XYZ file of C-alpha atoms in Angstrom:
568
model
C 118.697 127.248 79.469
C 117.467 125.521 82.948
C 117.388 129.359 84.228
C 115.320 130.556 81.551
C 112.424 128.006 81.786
C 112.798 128.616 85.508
C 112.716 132.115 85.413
C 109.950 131.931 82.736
C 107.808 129.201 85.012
C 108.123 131.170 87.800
C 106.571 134.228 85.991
C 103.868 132.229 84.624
C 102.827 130.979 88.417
C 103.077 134.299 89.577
C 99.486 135.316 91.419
C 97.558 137.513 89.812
C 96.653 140.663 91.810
C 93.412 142.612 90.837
C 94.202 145.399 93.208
C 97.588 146.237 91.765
C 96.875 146.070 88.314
C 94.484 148.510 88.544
C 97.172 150.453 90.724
C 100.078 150.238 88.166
C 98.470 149.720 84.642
C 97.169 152.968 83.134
C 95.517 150.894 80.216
C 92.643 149.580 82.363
C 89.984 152.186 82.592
C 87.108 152.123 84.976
C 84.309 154.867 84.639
C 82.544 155.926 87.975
C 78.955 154.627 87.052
C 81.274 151.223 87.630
C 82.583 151.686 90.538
C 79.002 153.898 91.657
C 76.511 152.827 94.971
C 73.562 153.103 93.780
C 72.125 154.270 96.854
C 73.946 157.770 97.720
C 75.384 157.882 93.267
C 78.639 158.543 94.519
C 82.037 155.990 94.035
C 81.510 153.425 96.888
C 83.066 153.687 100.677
C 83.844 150.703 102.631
C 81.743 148.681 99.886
C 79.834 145.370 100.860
C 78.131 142.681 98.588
C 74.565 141.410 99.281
C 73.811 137.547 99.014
C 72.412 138.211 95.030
C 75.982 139.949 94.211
C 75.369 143.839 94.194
C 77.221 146.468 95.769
C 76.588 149.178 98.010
C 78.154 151.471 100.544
C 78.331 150.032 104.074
C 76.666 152.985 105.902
C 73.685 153.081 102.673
C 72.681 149.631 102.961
C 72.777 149.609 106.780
C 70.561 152.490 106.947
C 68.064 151.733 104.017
C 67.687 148.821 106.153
C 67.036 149.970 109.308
C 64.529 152.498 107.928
C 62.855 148.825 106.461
C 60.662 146.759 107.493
C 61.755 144.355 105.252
C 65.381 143.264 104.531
C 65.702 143.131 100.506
C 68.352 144.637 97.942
C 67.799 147.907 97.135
C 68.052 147.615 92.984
C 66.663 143.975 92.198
C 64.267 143.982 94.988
C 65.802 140.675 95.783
C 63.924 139.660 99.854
C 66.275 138.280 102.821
C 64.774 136.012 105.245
C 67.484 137.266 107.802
C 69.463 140.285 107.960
C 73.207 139.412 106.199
C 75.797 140.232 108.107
C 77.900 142.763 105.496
C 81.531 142.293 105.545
C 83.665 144.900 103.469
C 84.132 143.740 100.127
C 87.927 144.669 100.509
C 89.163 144.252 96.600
C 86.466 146.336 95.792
C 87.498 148.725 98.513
C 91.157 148.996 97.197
C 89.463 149.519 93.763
C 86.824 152.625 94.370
C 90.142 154.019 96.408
C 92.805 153.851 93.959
C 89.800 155.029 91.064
C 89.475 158.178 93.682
C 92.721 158.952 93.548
C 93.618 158.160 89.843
C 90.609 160.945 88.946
C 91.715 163.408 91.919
C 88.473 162.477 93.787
C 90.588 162.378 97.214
C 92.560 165.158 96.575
C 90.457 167.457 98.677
C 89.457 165.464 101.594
C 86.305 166.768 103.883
C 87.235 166.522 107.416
C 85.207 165.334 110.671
C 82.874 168.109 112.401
C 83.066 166.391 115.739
C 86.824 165.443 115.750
C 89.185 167.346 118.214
C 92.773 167.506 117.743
C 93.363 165.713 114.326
C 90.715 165.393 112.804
C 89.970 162.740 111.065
C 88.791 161.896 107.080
C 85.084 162.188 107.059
C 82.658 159.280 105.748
C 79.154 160.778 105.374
C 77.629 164.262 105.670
C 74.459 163.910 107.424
C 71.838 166.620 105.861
C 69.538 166.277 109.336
C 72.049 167.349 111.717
C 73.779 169.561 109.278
C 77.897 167.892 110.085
C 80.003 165.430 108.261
C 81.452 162.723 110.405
C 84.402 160.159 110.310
C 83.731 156.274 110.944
C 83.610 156.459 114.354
C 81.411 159.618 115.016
C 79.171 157.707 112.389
C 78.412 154.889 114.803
C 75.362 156.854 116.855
C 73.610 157.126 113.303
C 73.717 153.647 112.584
C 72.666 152.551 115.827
C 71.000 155.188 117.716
C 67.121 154.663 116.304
C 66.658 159.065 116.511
C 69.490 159.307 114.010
C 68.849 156.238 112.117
C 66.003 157.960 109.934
C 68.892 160.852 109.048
C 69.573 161.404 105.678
C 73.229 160.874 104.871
C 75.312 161.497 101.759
C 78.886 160.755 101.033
C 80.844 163.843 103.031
C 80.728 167.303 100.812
C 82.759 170.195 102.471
C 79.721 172.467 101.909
C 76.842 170.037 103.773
C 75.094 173.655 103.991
C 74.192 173.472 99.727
C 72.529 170.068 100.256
C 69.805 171.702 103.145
C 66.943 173.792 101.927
C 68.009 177.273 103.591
C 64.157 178.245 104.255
C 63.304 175.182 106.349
C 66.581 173.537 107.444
C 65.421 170.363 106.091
C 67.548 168.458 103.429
C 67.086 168.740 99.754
C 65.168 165.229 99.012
C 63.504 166.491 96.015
C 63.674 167.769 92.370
C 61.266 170.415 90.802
C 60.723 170.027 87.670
C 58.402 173.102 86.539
C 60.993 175.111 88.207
C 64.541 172.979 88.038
C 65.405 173.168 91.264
C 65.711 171.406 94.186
C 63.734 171.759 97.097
C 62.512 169.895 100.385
C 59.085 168.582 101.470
C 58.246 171.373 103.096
C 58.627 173.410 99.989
C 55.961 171.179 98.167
C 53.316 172.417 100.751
C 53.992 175.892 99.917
C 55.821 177.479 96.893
C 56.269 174.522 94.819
C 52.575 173.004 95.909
C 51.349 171.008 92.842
C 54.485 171.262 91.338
C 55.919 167.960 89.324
C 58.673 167.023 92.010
C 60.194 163.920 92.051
C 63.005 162.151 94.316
C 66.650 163.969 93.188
C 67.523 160.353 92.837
C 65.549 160.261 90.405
C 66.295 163.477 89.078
C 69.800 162.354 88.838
C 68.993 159.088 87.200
C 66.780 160.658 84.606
C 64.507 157.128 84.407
C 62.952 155.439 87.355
C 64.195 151.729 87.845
C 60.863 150.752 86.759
C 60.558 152.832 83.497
C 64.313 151.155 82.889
C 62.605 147.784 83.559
C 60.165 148.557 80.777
C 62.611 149.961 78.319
C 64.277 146.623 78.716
C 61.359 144.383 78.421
C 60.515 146.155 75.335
C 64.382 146.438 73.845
C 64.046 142.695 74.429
C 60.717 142.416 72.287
C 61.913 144.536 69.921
C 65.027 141.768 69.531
C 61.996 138.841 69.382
C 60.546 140.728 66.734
C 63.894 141.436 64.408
C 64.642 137.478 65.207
C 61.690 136.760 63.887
C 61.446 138.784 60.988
C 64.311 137.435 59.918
C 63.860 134.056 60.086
C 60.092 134.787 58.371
C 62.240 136.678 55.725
C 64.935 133.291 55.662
C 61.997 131.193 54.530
C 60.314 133.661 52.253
C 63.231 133.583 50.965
C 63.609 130.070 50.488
C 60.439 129.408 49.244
C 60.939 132.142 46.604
C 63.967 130.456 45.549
C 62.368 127.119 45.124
C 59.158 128.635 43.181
C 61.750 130.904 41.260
C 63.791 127.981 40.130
C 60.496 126.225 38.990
C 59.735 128.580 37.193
C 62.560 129.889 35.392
C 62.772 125.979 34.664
C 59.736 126.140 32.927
C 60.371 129.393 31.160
C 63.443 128.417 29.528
C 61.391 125.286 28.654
C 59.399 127.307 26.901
C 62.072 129.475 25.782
C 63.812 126.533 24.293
C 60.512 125.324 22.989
C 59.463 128.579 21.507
C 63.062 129.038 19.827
C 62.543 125.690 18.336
C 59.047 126.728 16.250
C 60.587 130.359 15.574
C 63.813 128.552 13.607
C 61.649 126.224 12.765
C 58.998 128.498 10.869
C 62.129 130.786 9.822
C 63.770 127.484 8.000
C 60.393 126.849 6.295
C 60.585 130.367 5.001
C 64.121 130.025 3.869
C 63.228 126.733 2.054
C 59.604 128.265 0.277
C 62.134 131.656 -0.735
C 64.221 129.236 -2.592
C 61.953 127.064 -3.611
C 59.876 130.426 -5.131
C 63.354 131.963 -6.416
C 64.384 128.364 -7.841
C 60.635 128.283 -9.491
C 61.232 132.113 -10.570
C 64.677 131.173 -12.260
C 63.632 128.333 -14.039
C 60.832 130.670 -15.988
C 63.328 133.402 -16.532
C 65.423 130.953 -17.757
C 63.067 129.572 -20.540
C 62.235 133.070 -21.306
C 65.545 134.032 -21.909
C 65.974 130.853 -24.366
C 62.745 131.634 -25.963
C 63.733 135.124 -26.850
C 67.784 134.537 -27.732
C 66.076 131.547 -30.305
C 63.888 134.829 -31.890
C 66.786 137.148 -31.678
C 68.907 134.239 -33.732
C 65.951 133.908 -36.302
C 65.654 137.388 -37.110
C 69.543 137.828 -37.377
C 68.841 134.801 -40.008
C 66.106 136.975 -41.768
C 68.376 139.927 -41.720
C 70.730 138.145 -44.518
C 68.443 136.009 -46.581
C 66.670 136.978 -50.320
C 64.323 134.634 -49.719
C 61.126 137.555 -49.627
C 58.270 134.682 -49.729
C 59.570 132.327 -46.707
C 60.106 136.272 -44.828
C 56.775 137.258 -45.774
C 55.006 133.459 -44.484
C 56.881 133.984 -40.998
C 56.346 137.930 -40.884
C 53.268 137.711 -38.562
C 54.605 135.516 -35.961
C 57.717 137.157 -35.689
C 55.505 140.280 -34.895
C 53.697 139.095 -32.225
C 55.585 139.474 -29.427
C 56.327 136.547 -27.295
C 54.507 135.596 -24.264
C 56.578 136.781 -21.059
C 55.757 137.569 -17.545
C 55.982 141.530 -16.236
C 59.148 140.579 -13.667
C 58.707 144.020 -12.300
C 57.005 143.802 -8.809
C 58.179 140.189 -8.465
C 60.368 139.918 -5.711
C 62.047 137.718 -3.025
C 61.272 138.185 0.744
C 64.425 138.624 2.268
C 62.976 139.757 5.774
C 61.982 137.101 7.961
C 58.365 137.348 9.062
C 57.889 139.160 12.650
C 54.653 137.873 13.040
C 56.687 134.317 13.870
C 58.621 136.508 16.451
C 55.652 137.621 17.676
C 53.893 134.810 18.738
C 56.418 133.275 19.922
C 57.206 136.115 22.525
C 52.993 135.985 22.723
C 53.699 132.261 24.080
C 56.315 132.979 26.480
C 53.763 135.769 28.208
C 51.129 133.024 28.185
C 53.586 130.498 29.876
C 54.332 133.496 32.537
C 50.675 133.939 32.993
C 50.263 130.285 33.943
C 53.673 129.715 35.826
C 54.347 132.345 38.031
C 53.090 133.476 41.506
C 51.022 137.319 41.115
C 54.305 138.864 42.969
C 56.770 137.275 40.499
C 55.184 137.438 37.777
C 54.967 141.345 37.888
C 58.554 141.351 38.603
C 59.101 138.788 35.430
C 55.908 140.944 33.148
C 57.713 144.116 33.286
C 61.141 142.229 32.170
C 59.527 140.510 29.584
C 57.284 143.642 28.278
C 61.034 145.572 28.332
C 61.949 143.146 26.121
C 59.048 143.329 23.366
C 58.896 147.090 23.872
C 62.708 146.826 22.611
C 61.498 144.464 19.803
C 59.239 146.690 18.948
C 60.637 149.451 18.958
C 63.552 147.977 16.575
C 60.506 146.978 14.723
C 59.410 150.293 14.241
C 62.131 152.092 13.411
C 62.670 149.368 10.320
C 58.797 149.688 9.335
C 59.330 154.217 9.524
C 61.418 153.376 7.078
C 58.355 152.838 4.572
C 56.726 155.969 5.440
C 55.073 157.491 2.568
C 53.609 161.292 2.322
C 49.227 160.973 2.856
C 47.328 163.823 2.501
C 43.234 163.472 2.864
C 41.456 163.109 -0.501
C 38.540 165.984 -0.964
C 36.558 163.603 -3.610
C 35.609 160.956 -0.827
C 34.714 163.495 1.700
C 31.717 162.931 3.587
C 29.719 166.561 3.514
C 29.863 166.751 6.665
C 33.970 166.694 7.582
C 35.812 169.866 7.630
C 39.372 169.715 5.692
C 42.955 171.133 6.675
C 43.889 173.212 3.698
C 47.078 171.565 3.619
C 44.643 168.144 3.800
C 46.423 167.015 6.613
C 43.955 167.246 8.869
C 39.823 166.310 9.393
C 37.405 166.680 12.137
C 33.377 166.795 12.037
C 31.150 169.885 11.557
C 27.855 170.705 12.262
C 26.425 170.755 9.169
C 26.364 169.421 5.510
C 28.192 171.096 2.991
C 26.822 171.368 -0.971
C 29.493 169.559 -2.267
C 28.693 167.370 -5.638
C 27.943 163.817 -5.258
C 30.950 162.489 -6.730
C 31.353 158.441 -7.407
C 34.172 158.319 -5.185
C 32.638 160.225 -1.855
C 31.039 158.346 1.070
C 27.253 159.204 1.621
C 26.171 157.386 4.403
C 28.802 157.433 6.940
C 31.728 160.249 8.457
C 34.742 158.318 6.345
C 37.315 160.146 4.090
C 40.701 158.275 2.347
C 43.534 159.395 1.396
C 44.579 160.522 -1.965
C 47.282 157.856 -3.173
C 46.331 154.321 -3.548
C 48.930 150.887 -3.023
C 48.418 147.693 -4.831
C 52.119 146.698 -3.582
C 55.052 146.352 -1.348
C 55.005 148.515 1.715
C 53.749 151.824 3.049
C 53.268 153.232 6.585
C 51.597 156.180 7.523
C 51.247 158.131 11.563
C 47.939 160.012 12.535
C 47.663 162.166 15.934
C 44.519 161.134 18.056
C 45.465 163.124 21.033
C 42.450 164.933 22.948
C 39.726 162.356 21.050
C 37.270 160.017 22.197
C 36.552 158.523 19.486
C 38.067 157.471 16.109
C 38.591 154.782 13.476
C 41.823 154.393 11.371
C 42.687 151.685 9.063
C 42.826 151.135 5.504
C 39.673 149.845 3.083
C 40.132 148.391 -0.784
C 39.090 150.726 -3.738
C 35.814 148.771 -3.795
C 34.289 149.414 -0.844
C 30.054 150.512 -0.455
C 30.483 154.209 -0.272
C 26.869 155.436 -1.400
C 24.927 152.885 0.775
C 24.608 150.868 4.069
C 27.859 148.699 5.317
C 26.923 145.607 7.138
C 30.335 145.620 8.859
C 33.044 147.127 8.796
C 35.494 144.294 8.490
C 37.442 142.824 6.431
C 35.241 140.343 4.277
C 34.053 143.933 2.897
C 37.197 145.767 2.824
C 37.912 147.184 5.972
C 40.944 146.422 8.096
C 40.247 149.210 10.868
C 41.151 150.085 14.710
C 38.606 152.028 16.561
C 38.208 153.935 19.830
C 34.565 154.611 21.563
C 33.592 156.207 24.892
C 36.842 157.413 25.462
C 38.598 153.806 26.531
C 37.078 151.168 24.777
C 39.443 149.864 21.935
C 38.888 147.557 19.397
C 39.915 145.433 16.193
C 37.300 144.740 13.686
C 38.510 141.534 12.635
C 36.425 138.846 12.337
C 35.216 138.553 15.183
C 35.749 141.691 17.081
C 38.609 141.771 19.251
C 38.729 143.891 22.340
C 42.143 145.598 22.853
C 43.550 145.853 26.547
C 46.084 148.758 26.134
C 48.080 150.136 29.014
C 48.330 153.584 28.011
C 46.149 155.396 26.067
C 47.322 156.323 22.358
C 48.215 159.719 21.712
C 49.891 159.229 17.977
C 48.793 155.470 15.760
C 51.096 154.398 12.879
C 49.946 152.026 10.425
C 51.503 150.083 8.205
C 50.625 147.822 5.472
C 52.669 145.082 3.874
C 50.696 144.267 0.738
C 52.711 141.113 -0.193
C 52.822 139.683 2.898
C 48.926 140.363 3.489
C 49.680 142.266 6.698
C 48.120 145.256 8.255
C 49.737 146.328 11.579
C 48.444 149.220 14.187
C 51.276 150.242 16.491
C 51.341 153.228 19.580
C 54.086 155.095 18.124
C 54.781 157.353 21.663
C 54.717 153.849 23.702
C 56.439 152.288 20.911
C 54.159 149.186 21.382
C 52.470 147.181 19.228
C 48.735 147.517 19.421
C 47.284 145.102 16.916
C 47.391 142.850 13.442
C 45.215 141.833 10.667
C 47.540 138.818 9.577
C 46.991 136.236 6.171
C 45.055 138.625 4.766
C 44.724 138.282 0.687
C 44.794 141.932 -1.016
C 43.653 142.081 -4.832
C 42.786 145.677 -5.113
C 44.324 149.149 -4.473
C 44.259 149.265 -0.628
C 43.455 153.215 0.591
C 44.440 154.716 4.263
C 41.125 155.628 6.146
C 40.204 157.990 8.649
C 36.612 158.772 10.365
C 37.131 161.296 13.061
C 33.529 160.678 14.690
C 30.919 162.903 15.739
C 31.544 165.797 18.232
C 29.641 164.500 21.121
C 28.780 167.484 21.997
C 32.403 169.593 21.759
C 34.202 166.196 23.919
C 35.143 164.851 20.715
C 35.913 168.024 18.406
C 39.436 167.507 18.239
C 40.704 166.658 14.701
C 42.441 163.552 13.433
C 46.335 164.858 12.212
C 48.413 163.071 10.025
C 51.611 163.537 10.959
C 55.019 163.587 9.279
C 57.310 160.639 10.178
C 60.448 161.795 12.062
C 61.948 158.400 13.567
C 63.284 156.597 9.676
C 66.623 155.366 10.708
């Protein structure tokens, strides 16, 4: 056991060498822009490190600075007071050698122009003189001032592809209109006012100050998405604080509104059974009153007494005083009217409550959720639909009939048609043929391509040889009009301007008698577009129509009643 934590402590003090785990373990990987000078772009050669920590080949640095007036580091521009003295950075060394031969870049070595006898591994290929040289035979071009402004590469076995063959000169420079690379004396003649550039460059594809830039604005780019996102963390929080708010307040309301909806609905339920308890209780006495006469005349059937049977005769003959039970009913719907305004509350509450942004988001929720009500309320009102076709007799001379009379629109002139009691004089109105003094009927006219129209129903008494103050419904008109091609509105009283969001293209109306109810609804949108509510019927109510004058051909189109399809 003593050997083992030995042998294990031992291992764990064990100094770590850089340089021989990049010799031995495959699973480090270097690239060569890593392990690159930045100076010649090939893997470094006797490496050193300047004061701010950047490498470079020994033989680059020395002679970027001797071709200097000023001592600084080639990439970050960094300035020396005095000239470092370079030492080899020898870990780095080891490293850029074993990376050379790990990717075969020693395998072909380029040999020493100047050596005799063995010759020895060149350094640097100098593009001025034309030769590669070793270390030693590298010395006059670091110190001899004539070769110091040489250009020198890392050694290449071919130093001839590196020299423009026209003007012996090396091949500093990159054309770009012609991608190739040529020297400076080639820009004064072939290549003159071509875009040439450095082949560092070239090779580099971005100057170090276009890199600059593209950092500076990678780094503003990153202020910016910061920034967005913590505008976006408190929009965010501030919508949930004014969401809360206000969904507190909306189920207030909710609550509230459910409240008066059961509310009204239990007042309903009790005034049913109050009216059926009322209703029983005269049925009731009824049916006593007429079982007592049914037991007299059984009496009379057996007696010989002709005088007393003759004295009691004429009451027995008069038939007893009873109540026509026939269109007495129950309601056994709850009113949607109280579902109505309750949902007509909760948009108010929105409207006050919510912030322009939310409140759209919340509208279109809410207006799903009465287009659904109405549409169920549709479907159970179809369900009343009853067959109108256009009465002749009421005509005004003027309107042109459908043969089938389902359909009316204006003409130009007046037709000889006999003044009848029933037809309208004054004004472009015709009714429909059947008449309702009861229950329920509902009824769909097309409108589509019209600018103006008026649909409704009136009461069997209405003015129809002279002038109509207004068409409302202290004089028997419960009506929905359209003028100038937008302008909607209710003649109740008073007027009320209807904001619709789409424009009608088919109207159903329907009429609950009982309930003194008139409803106009969009039956395409399925949306509710208006009611005449508490009304109090006591005569036949009739479905009208006034298509409108022409204007001219804009409004020729003809009002269409339209068979019902939707009675689920």
């Amino acid at each position: 056991m003593a050997e083992g934590r030995k042998e294990r402590r031992h291992s764990v003090e064990r100094p770590f060498n850089f340089c021989e785990t990049v010799k031995h373990d495959s699973s480090v990987l270097l690239t060569e822009e890593q392990l690159q000078c930045s100076i010649c772009l090939e893997v470094f050669t006797d490496p050193v490190t300047t004061p701010c920590g950047h490498n470079f080949c020994k033989s680059c640095l020395t002679q970027s600075w001797d071709t200097s007036q000023h001592c600084c580091c080639p990439l970050c521009k960094e300035k020396f007071t005095k000239r470092p003295e370079l030492k080899i950075n020898t870990t780095l060394r080891e490293v850029a050698y074993h990376f050379k031969n790990k990717t075969g870049l020693n395998k072909s070595q380029v040999l020493c122009d100047f050596c005799t006898g063995v010759k020895e591994k060149a350094l640097k290929s100098c593009l001025d003189c034309g030769v590669t040289l070793c270390s030693s035979h590298l010395e006059s071009h670091n110190h001899v001032p004539k070769y110091k402004k040489h250009k020198l590469i890392n050694a290449v076995e071919n130093v001839d592809k590196y020299i423009c063959q026209e003007h012996e000169r090396p091949l500093e420079l990159f054309c770009r209109d012609d991608q190739t690379c040529v020297c400076r004396f080639c820009t004064e003649g072939k290549h003159k006012n071509h875009n040439v550039i450095p082949i560092k460059k070239s090779q580099l594809g971005k100057t170090q100050t276009e890199l600059q830039q593209m950092i500076q604005e990678r780094l503003k780019k990153i202020q910016e998405i910061n920034h967005s996102v913590e505008l976006s963390k408190r929009n965010t929080e501030k919508e949930k604080s004014d969401s809360i708010e206000v969904f507190t307040a909306l189920i207030r309301s909710i609550e509230r509104s459910q409240a008066e909806l059961l509310e009204v609905m239990e007042e309903e339920q009790k005034a049913a059974e109050k009216q059926a308890e009322g209703l029983i209780k005269e049925l009731q006495q009824e049916i006593d009153e007429l079982k007592r006469r049914d037991t007299e005349l059984e009496q009379l059937s057996h007696t010989d007494d002709h005088l007393h049977l003759l004295q009691i005769y004429p009451s027995l003959c008069i038939a007893p005083h009873t109540k026509n039970w026939t269109e007495i009913r129950i309601k056994t719907e709850p009113s949607v009217e109280a579902l109505r305004t309750a949902l007509s509350q909760l948009q108010k509450t929105l409207n006050e409550k919510l912030s322009v942004t939310l409140n759209e988001k919340l509208s279109v929720t809410l207006n799903e959720k009465l287009k659904e009500t109405v549409s169920t309320e549709l479907k159970r009102i179809q369900q009343h639909a009853v067959d109108v076709t256009l009465d002749p007799d009421t005509a005004y001379p003027r309107l042109i009939l459908s043969d089938d009379g389902k359909q009316v629109t204006c003409g130009d002139t007046k037709q000889n048609l006999p003044d009848t009691p029933k037809r309208f004089t004054n004004y472009l109105i015709i009714l429909g043929n059947q008449g309702f003094s009861s229950g329920r009927f509902y009824y769909e006219v097309q409108v589509s391509r019209k600018t103006e129209w008026s649909l409704g129903v009136v009461r069997e008494s209405v003015n129809r040889k002279g002038k109509i103050e207004t068409f409302k419904p202290q004089n028997g008109f419960w009506t929905v009009v359209l003028r100038n091609g937008n302008e909607y509105t209710a003649r109740d009283d008073p007027c009320i301007s209807l904001s619709l969001r789409e424009k009608p293209q088919k109207v159903g109306v329907f009429v609950d008698y009982d309930e003194g109810l008139v409803s106009f609804y969009d039956v395409e949108a399925r949306s509710h577009i208006y009611s005449f509510t508490g009304q109090s019927f006591t005569e036949k109510l009739y479905p009208y129509f006034c298509p409108c004058h022409t204007n001219g051909g804009k409004n020729s189109a003809p009002l269409i009643i339209s068979r019902v399809l939707n009675t689920e």
